[in-house]
mmCIF file of C-alpha atoms in Angstrom:
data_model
loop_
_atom_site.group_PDB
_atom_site.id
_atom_site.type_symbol
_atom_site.label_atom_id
_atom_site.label_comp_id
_atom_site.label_asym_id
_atom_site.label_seq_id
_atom_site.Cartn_x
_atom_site.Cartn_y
_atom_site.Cartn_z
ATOM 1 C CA UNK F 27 -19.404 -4.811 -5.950
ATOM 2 C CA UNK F 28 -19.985 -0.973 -6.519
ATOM 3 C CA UNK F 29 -17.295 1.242 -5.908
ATOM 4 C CA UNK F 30 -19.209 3.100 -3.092
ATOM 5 C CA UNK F 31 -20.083 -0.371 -1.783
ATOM 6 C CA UNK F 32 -15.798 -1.014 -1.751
ATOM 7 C CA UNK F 33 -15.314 2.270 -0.369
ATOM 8 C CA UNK F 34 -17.185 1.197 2.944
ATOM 9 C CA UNK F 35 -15.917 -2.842 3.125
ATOM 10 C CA UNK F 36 -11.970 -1.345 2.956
ATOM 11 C CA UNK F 37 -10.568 -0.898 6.257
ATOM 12 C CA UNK F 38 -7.019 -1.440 7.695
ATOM 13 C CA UNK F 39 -6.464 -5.144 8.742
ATOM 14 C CA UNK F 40 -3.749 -5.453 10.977
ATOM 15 C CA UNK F 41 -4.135 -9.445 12.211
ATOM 16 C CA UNK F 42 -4.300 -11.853 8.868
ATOM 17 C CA UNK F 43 -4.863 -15.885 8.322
ATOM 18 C CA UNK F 44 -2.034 -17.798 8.141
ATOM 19 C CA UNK F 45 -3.103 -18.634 4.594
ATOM 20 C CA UNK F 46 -1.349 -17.753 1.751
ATOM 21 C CA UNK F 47 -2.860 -15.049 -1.395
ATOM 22 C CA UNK F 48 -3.842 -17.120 -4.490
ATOM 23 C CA UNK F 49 -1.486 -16.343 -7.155
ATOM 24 C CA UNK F 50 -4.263 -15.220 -9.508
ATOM 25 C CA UNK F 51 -5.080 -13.039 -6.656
ATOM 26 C CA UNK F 52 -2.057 -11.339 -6.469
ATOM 27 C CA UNK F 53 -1.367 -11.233 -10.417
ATOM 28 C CA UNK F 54 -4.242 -9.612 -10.080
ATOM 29 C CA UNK F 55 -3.691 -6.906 -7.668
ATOM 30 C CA UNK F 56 -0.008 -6.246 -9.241
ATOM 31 C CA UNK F 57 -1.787 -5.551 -12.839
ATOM 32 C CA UNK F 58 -4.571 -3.151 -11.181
ATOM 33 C CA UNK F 59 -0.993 -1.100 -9.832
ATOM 34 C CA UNK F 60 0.934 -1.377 -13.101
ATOM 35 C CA UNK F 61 -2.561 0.059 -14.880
ATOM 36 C CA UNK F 62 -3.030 2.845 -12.392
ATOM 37 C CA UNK F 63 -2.298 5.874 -14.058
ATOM 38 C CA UNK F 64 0.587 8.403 -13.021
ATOM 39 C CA UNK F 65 1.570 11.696 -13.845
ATOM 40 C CA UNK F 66 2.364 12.182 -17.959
ATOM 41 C CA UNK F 67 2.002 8.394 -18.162
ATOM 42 C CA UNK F 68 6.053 8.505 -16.790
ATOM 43 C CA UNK F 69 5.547 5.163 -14.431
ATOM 44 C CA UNK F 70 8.027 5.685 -12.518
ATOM 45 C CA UNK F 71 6.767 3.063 -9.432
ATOM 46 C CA UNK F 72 8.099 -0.410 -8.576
ATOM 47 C CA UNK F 73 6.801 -2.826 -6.819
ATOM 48 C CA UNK F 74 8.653 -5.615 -4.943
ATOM 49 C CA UNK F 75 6.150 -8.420 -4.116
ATOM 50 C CA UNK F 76 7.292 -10.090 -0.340
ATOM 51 C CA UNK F 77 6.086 -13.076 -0.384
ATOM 52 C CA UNK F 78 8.864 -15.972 1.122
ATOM 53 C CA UNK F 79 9.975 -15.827 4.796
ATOM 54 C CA UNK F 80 13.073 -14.399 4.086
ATOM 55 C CA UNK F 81 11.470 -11.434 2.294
ATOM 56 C CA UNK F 82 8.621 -10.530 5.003
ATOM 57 C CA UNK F 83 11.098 -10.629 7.384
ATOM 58 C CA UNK F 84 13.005 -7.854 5.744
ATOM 59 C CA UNK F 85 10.127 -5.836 5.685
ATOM 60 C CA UNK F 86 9.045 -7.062 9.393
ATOM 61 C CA UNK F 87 12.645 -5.581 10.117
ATOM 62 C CA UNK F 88 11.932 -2.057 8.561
ATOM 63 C CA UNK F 89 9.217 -1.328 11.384
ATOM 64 C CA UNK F 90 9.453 -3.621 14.559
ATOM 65 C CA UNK F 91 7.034 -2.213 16.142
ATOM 66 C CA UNK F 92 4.536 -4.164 13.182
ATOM 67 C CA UNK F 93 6.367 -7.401 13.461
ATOM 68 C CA UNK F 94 4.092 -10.696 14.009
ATOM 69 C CA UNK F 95 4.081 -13.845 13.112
ATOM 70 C CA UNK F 96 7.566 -13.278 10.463
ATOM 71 C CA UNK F 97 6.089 -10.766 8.948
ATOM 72 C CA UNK F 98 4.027 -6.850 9.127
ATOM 73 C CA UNK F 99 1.118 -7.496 10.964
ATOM 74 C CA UNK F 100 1.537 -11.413 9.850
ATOM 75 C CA UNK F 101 0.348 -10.977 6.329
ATOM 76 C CA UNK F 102 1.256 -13.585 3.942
ATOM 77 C CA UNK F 103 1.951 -10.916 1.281
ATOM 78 C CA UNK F 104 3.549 -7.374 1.675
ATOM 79 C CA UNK F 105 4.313 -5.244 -1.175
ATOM 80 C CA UNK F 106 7.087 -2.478 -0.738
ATOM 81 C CA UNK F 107 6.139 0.654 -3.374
ATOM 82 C CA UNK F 108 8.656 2.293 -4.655
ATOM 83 C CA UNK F 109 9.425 5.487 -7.269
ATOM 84 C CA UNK F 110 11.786 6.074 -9.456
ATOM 85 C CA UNK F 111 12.334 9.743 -8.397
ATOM 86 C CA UNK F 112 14.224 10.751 -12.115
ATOM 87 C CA UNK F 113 10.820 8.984 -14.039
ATOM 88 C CA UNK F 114 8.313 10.951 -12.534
ATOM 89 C CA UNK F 115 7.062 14.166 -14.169
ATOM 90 C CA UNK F 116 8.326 17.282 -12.637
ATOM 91 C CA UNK F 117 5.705 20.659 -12.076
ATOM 92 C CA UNK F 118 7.960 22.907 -14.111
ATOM 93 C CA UNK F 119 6.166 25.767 -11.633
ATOM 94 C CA UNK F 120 8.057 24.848 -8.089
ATOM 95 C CA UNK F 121 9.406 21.569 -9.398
ATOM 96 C CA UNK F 122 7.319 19.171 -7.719
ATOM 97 C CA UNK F 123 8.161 15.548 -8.395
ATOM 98 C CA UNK F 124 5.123 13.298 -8.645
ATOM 99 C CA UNK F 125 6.142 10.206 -8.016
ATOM 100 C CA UNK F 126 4.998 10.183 -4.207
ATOM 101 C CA UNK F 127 1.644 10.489 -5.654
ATOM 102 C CA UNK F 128 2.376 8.095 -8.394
ATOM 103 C CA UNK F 129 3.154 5.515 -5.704
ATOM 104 C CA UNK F 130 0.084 6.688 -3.662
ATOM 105 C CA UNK F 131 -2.319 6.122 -6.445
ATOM 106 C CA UNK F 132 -0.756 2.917 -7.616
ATOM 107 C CA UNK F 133 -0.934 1.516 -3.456
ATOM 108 C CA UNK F 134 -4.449 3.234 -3.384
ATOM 109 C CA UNK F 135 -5.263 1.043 -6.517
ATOM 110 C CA UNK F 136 -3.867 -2.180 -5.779
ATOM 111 C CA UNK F 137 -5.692 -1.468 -2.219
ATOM 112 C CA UNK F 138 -8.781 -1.901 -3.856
ATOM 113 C CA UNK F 139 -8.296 -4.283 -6.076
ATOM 114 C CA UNK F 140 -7.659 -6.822 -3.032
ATOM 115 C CA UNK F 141 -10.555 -5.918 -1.230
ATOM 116 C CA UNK F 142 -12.532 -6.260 -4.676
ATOM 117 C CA UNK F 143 -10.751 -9.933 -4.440
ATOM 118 C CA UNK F 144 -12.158 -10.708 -0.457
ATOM 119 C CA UNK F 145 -8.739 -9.782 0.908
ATOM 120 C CA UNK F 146 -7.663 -7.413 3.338
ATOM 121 C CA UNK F 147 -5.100 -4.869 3.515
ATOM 122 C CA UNK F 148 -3.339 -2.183 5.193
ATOM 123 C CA UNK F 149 -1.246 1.015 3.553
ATOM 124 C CA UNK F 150 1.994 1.426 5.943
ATOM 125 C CA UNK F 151 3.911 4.534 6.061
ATOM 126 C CA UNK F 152 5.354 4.418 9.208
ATOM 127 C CA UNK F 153 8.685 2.363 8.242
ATOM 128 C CA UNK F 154 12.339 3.228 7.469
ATOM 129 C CA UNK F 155 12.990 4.156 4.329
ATOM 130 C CA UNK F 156 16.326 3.579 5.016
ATOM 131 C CA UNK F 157 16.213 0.082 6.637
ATOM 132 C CA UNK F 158 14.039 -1.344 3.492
ATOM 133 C CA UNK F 159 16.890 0.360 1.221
ATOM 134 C CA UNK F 160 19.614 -1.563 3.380
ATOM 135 C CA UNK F 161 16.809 -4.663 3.832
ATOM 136 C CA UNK F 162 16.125 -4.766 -0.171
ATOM 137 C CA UNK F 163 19.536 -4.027 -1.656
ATOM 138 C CA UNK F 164 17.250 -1.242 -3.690
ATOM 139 C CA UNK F 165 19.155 0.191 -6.610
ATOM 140 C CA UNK F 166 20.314 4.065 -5.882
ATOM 141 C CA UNK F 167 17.300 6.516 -7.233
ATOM 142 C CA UNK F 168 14.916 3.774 -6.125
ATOM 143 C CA UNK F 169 12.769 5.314 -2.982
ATOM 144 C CA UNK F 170 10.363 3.057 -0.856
ATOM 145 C CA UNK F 171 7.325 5.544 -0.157
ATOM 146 C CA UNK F 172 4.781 2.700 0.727
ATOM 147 C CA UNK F 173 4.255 -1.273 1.660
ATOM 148 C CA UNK F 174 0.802 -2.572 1.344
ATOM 149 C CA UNK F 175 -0.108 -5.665 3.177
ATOM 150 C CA UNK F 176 -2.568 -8.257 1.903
ATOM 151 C CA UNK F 177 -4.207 -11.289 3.229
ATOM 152 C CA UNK F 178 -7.091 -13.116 4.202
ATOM 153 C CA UNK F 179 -8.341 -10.813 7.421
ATOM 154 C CA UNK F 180 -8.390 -12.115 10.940
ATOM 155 C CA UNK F 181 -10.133 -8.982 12.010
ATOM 156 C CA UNK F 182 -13.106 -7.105 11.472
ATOM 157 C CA UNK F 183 -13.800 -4.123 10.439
ATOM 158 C CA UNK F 184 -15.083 -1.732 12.877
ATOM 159 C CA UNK F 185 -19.026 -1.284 13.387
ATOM 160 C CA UNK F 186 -20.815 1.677 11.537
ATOM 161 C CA UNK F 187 -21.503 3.614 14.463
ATOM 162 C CA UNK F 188 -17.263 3.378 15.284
ATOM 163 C CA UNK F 189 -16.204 4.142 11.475
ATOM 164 C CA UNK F 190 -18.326 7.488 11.933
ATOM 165 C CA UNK F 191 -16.650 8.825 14.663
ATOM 166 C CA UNK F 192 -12.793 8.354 13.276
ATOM 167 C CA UNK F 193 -13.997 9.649 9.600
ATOM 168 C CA UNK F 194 -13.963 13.344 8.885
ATOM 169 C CA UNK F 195 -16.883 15.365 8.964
ATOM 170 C CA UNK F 196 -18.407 16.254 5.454
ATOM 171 C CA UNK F 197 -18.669 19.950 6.616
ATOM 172 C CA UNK F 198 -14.964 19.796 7.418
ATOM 173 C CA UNK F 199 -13.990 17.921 4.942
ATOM 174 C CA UNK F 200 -15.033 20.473 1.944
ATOM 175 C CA UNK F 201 -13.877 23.876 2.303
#
């Protein structure tokens, strides 16, 4: 599949199977993360794979308002991104740490990676930090910026003509 081609199948699933992500599959999608590259090759991201009950329903519990089925929007994998805010390369200019984009392009990666693979996914935000720091006994310095979901979709993505009207303008989008 062409990268312009994956561009257009990715959407946000938010209703998955209730089958579970091949482990090649997801070995997969974790090396396409640990390759991404990040700022002065620091790596400062972590990923914690969710994958048993007990696990998806700590990150279930960091956003209720997602919660199905045991898990966020019942997928049978979730993956909390983290950074390692002392890793990261710092702008010496304003001191701007990278590793919320470091996480970002690592998420953004592994996104597409398991929609490469026929699975779908969805890049949450909306979550508290400091419920999955409680949820995931996270070491101190180690932030949760992200959790990707990933399973086989139980939704569509939305028709051509619907896509259009929620995605920005190219006019607008270039300044």
């Amino acid at each position: 599949m062409s990268f312009a081609d994956l561009t257009l199948e990715r959407y946000s699933c938010r209703k998955y199977e209730k089958r579970a992500v091949e482990s090649e599959k997801l070995d997969a999608i974790l090396e396409a993360g640990r390759l991404a590259p990040t700022a002065c090759n620091n790596h400062p991201v972590r990923v914690l794979p969710c994958t048993t009950p007990e696990l998806l329903e700590k990150a279930a519990a960091c956003q209720p308002r997602f919660a199905r089925d045991g898990s966020i929007f019942g997928a049978p994998v979730v993956l909390l991104v983290c950074g390692v805010d002392e890793d990261a390369w710092v702008r010496p200019y304003d001191q701007m740490n990278a590793a919320p984009i470091d996480t970002a392009i690592v998420c953004d990666q592994m996104m597409m990676q398991a929609t490469e693979l026929g699975l779908g996914t969805c890049w949450v935000c909306h979550f508290k930090p400091e419920i999955a720091r409680e949820q995931f006994d996270l070491p101190e310095g180690v932030y949760p910026y992200h959790m990707l979901t990933v399973g086989y979709a139980a939704d569509t993505i939305a028709s051509p003509e619907r896509r259009a009207e929620r995605t920005i303008a190219r006019e607008d989008f270039l300044l």
